[in-house]
Short mmCIF file of C-alpha atoms in Angstrom, two decimals:
data_model
loop_
_atom_site.label_atom_id
_atom_site.label_comp_id
_atom_site.label_asym_id
_atom_site.label_seq_id
_atom_site.Cartn_x
_atom_site.Cartn_y
_atom_site.Cartn_z
CA MET A 164 63.63 -21.24 29.60
CA LYS A 165 65.17 -22.52 32.79
CA LEU A 166 65.68 -26.01 34.19
CA ILE A 167 64.10 -26.07 37.62
CA GLU A 168 64.39 -29.70 38.61
CA LYS A 169 66.28 -32.75 37.46
CA THR A 170 66.06 -36.31 38.64
CA MET A 171 67.15 -39.61 37.09
CA ASN A 172 64.16 -39.91 34.73
CA ASN A 173 62.34 -36.64 35.16
CA PHE A 174 63.08 -33.16 33.80
CA ILE A 175 60.84 -30.21 34.55
CA LYS A 176 61.25 -27.06 32.49
CA GLU A 177 59.47 -23.83 33.19
CA GLU A 178 59.27 -21.04 30.63
CA GLU A 179 58.93 -17.47 31.77
CA LYS A 180 58.03 -14.20 30.11
CA GLU A 181 60.34 -11.23 30.50
CA ASP A 182 58.30 -9.93 33.42
CA GLY A 183 58.96 -13.18 35.31
CA SER A 184 55.43 -14.59 35.08
CA CYS A 185 55.10 -18.28 34.26
CA ILE A 186 53.77 -19.25 30.83
CA PHE A 187 53.81 -23.00 31.10
CA GLN A 188 55.92 -25.88 32.26
CA THR A 189 56.93 -28.96 30.34
CA ILE A 190 57.62 -32.21 32.13
CA GLU A 191 59.52 -34.95 30.30
CA VAL A 192 59.39 -38.43 31.73
CA ALA A 193 61.12 -41.69 30.98
CA LYS A 194 59.81 -43.84 28.16
CA VAL A 195 59.00 -47.49 28.68
CA ASP A 196 59.68 -50.20 26.12
CA HIS A 197 56.44 -52.13 26.13
CA ARG A 198 57.88 -54.76 23.82
CA SER A 199 59.57 -56.41 26.76
CA ASN A 200 56.15 -57.41 28.05
CA VAL A 201 55.06 -59.11 24.82
CA SER A 202 54.40 -62.81 25.32
CA PRO A 203 56.14 -65.28 22.94
CA PRO A 204 53.98 -66.85 20.22
CA PRO A 205 52.29 -70.13 21.16
CA SER A 206 54.05 -73.30 20.15
CA ALA A 207 52.62 -75.59 17.52
CA GLY A 208 49.65 -77.59 18.68
CA THR A 209 48.80 -75.17 21.47
CA THR A 210 45.16 -74.15 21.60
CA THR A 211 44.65 -70.41 22.03
CA PRO A 212 41.38 -69.37 23.70
CA LEU A 213 39.12 -67.05 21.69
CA LEU A 214 38.72 -64.71 24.65
CA GLU A 215 41.13 -64.18 27.48
CA VAL A 216 39.35 -63.25 30.68
CA SER A 217 41.20 -60.69 32.78
CA THR A 218 40.59 -59.22 36.17
CA GLY A 219 41.36 -56.00 37.97
CA ASP A 220 42.49 -52.89 36.12
CA GLU A 221 42.51 -54.58 32.71
CA LEU A 222 38.72 -54.61 32.77
CA SER A 223 38.39 -51.09 34.18
CA LEU A 224 38.34 -49.23 30.87
CA LEU A 225 36.59 -46.21 32.26
CA PRO A 226 37.13 -42.96 30.29
CA PRO A 227 37.53 -39.64 32.10
CA LEU A 228 34.60 -37.27 32.50
CA ASN A 229 33.52 -35.59 29.22
CA PHE A 230 35.92 -37.73 27.19
CA ALA A 231 35.69 -37.41 23.40
CA MET A 232 37.78 -37.55 20.26
CA VAL A 233 38.47 -34.10 18.77
CA ASP A 234 40.40 -35.08 15.66
CA ASN A 235 42.84 -37.76 14.56
CA GLY A 236 45.27 -38.17 17.43
CA ILE A 237 43.60 -35.51 19.61
CA PHE A 238 41.30 -36.21 22.57
CA ARG A 239 39.64 -34.11 25.28
CA SER A 240 38.31 -34.80 28.77
CA GLY A 241 37.98 -33.67 32.35
CA PHE A 242 40.79 -34.27 34.85
CA PRO A 243 41.71 -37.98 34.72
CA ASP A 244 42.24 -39.97 37.90
CA SER A 245 43.52 -43.46 38.71
CA THR A 246 40.25 -45.10 37.65
CA ASN A 247 40.87 -43.84 34.11
CA PHE A 248 44.49 -44.94 33.70
CA SER A 249 43.74 -48.30 32.08
CA PHE A 250 41.55 -46.61 29.51
CA LEU A 251 44.10 -43.88 28.77
CA ARG A 252 46.77 -46.53 28.28
CA THR A 253 44.80 -47.88 25.31
CA LEU A 254 45.12 -44.51 23.54
CA GLY A 255 48.91 -44.76 23.33
CA LEU A 256 49.29 -41.12 24.39
CA ARG A 257 52.52 -39.24 23.81
CA SER A 258 51.45 -35.98 25.45
CA ILE A 259 48.91 -34.40 27.78
CA ILE A 260 47.95 -30.71 27.80
CA SER A 261 46.69 -29.70 31.22
CA LEU A 262 45.00 -26.31 31.51
CA CYS A 263 44.83 -26.42 35.32
CA PRO A 264 47.23 -24.31 37.41
CA GLU A 265 47.41 -26.72 40.36
CA ALA A 266 50.36 -29.07 40.85
CA TYR A 267 49.83 -32.34 38.99
CA PRO A 268 48.87 -35.20 41.38
CA GLU A 269 51.61 -37.68 42.27
CA ASN A 270 49.57 -40.66 41.05
CA ASN A 271 49.11 -39.00 37.67
CA MET A 272 52.81 -38.14 37.45
CA GLN A 273 53.69 -41.76 38.15
CA PHE A 274 51.30 -42.87 35.39
CA LEU A 275 52.97 -40.48 32.92
CA LYS A 276 56.41 -41.73 33.90
CA CYS A 277 55.47 -45.38 33.49
CA ASN A 278 53.94 -44.77 30.07
CA GLY A 279 56.43 -42.29 28.60
CA ILE A 280 53.91 -39.43 28.36
CA LYS A 281 55.05 -35.79 28.30
CA LEU A 282 53.05 -33.23 30.25
CA PHE A 283 52.52 -29.67 28.97
CA GLN A 284 50.94 -27.61 31.73
CA PHE A 285 49.40 -24.22 30.94
CA GLY A 286 48.02 -22.90 34.20
CA ILE A 287 44.78 -21.09 33.44
CA LYS A 288 42.72 -20.33 36.51
CA GLY A 289 39.09 -21.41 36.40
CA SER A 290 36.57 -18.59 36.55
CA LYS A 291 32.90 -18.25 37.37
CA CYS A 292 30.74 -15.36 36.27
CA LEU A 293 28.27 -14.16 38.83
CA PRO A 294 24.63 -14.83 37.86
CA GLY A 295 23.27 -12.24 35.45
CA LEU A 296 26.67 -10.71 34.62
CA GLU A 297 27.54 -12.68 31.48
CA ASN A 298 26.01 -10.07 29.20
CA GLU A 299 27.80 -7.30 31.06
CA VAL A 300 31.11 -9.06 30.37
CA TRP A 301 30.35 -9.13 26.66
CA LEU A 302 29.22 -5.48 26.62
CA HIS A 303 32.49 -4.57 28.33
CA LEU A 304 34.53 -6.41 25.68
CA ARG A 305 32.55 -4.88 22.81
CA LYS A 306 32.89 -1.38 24.24
CA HIS A 307 36.68 -1.57 24.47
CA GLN A 308 36.99 -3.33 21.13
CA LYS A 309 35.13 -0.47 19.41
CA GLU A 310 37.21 2.12 21.23
CA GLY A 311 40.41 0.38 20.20
CA SER A 312 41.52 -0.14 23.80
CA TYR A 313 40.87 -3.88 23.69
CA THR A 314 43.19 -6.04 21.58
CA ASN A 315 42.81 -9.76 21.93
CA GLY A 316 46.09 -11.17 23.17
CA ASN A 317 47.88 -8.04 24.29
CA SER A 318 45.16 -6.10 26.10
CA LYS A 319 45.96 -4.07 29.20
CA THR A 320 42.23 -3.73 29.86
CA THR A 321 41.03 -5.72 32.85
CA GLU A 322 38.50 -8.33 31.75
CA PRO A 323 36.01 -8.78 34.62
CA PHE A 324 35.17 -12.39 35.42
CA VAL A 325 37.12 -13.58 32.34
CA ASN A 326 40.32 -15.47 33.15
CA ILE A 327 41.02 -17.22 29.84
CA SER A 328 44.58 -16.24 28.87
CA ASP A 329 44.93 -15.50 25.16
CA TYR A 330 48.70 -15.98 25.30
CA LYS A 331 48.52 -19.34 27.05
CA ILE A 332 45.84 -20.56 24.65
CA ARG A 333 48.18 -19.64 21.77
CA GLU A 334 51.08 -21.50 23.36
CA ALA A 335 48.85 -24.52 23.98
CA LEU A 336 47.71 -24.43 20.34
CA LYS A 337 51.33 -24.64 19.19
CA VAL A 338 51.74 -27.85 21.19
CA LEU A 339 48.38 -29.12 19.97
CA LEU A 340 49.21 -28.55 16.29
CA ASP A 341 52.57 -30.31 16.47
CA GLU A 342 52.06 -33.87 15.23
CA LYS A 343 55.14 -35.02 17.15
CA ASN A 344 53.01 -34.65 20.30
CA HIS A 345 50.20 -36.89 19.03
CA PRO A 346 48.31 -38.85 20.27
CA LEU A 347 47.47 -36.10 22.74
CA LEU A 348 44.88 -35.48 25.47
CA ILE A 349 43.62 -32.00 26.43
CA HIS A 350 42.02 -31.60 29.83
CA CYS A 351 41.06 -29.06 32.48
CA ASN A 352 39.04 -29.82 35.61
CA ARG A 353 35.66 -30.73 34.12
CA GLY A 354 36.53 -30.69 30.42
CA LYS A 355 34.09 -27.85 29.74
CA HIS A 356 35.26 -24.24 29.69
CA ARG A 357 39.05 -24.04 29.37
CA THR A 358 39.21 -27.18 27.26
CA GLY A 359 36.23 -25.97 25.23
CA CYS A 360 37.95 -22.65 24.50
CA LEU A 361 41.15 -24.33 23.32
CA VAL A 362 39.23 -26.75 21.09
CA GLY A 363 37.05 -23.90 19.80
CA CYS A 364 40.14 -21.89 18.79
CA MET A 365 41.48 -24.96 17.00
CA ARG A 366 38.16 -25.24 15.15
CA LYS A 367 38.65 -21.69 13.86
CA LEU A 368 41.88 -22.90 12.27
CA GLN A 369 39.85 -25.65 10.64
CA LYS A 370 37.51 -23.03 9.17
CA TRP A 371 34.48 -24.12 11.20
CA CYS A 372 31.70 -21.55 11.31
CA LEU A 373 30.99 -19.96 14.69
CA THR A 374 27.61 -21.69 14.96
CA SER A 375 29.27 -25.11 14.76
CA ILE A 376 32.03 -24.08 17.17
CA PHE A 377 29.49 -22.87 19.73
CA ASP A 378 27.31 -25.97 19.28
CA GLU A 379 30.28 -28.21 20.09
CA TYR A 380 31.21 -26.04 23.08
CA LYS A 381 27.65 -26.22 24.44
CA ARG A 382 27.48 -30.00 24.08
CA PHE A 383 30.16 -30.27 26.76
CA ALA A 384 29.40 -27.19 28.85
CA ALA A 385 25.62 -27.85 28.76
CA ALA A 386 23.85 -25.64 31.33
CA LYS A 387 27.25 -24.21 32.38
CA ALA A 388 27.90 -22.60 28.97
CA ARG A 389 29.31 -19.09 29.28
CA VAL A 390 28.77 -16.18 26.92
CA SER A 391 32.24 -14.90 27.83
CA ASP A 392 33.88 -18.13 26.60
CA GLN A 393 32.01 -17.93 23.31
CA LYS A 394 33.00 -14.32 22.81
CA PHE A 395 36.62 -15.19 23.58
CA MET A 396 36.52 -17.76 20.78
CA GLU A 397 34.80 -15.32 18.44
CA LEU A 398 37.45 -12.63 19.01
CA PHE A 399 40.40 -15.04 18.89
CA ASP A 400 42.69 -14.07 15.99
CA VAL A 401 44.09 -17.09 14.13
CA SER A 402 46.06 -15.11 11.53
CA SER A 403 49.34 -15.65 13.39
CA PHE A 404 49.04 -19.40 12.71
CA LYS A 405 48.83 -19.10 8.92
CA ASN A 406 52.38 -20.42 8.49
CA THR A 407 52.04 -23.16 11.10
CA PRO A 408 52.08 -26.70 9.58
CA MET A 409 48.81 -28.51 10.26
CA SER A 410 47.66 -32.01 9.44
CA PHE A 411 43.97 -31.14 9.64
CA SER A 412 41.68 -30.95 6.63
CA CYS A 413 40.38 -27.50 5.66
CA SER A 414 43.25 -25.89 7.56
CA SER A 415 44.27 -23.21 5.08
CA ILE A 416 43.80 -19.65 6.32
#
């Protein structure tokens, strides 16, 4: 772990593997005491209106693309932008897990700073399978799994058209399972594939059957559902999390 930048209210930490490749970076931002903005109670005899009409951002409660609740204190979506900030503020977020490798936008960073939200960034590159090659990807994985040359998480076998990182998903799951980070939002670009894989692996910890995991994945991915993503979730080994504290129901392994 090395400290790569420090400012008055902003610390960015980047964790590296032994080979020097980046695993993820954590960005801590200043917390804001919202109590200072609380209005004093009305004096006796003052009439309080039943509905206070507001203008501007206070009425713009627009959720991000593909927004949904995953579990208590856990939400998912596509990449949020400034039109979604008022809505996100209502969630009282403590943390955001971003699965995109690109630098976080300045507007978003300012929003995190103003609301005391910590960013966990696990850069997983988006991937697109060429038409008609999804089944070939799965046949490739099955072939190496049977031969013993494919081990999910530590494989040296090149996975064509599959860029989901088993190690980064595991690291993201550790953040996701830690209640100190809740309420928490998971997002990638469109809230479909990378986010769907992380949520699907969490569902395995909750003892969901594969049919239910895939049904949830397809509800968000729709026509863009990928066989390779579903096979990644199927092969994902959750045994290493058996001693990890979890607040979810049906979480015993």
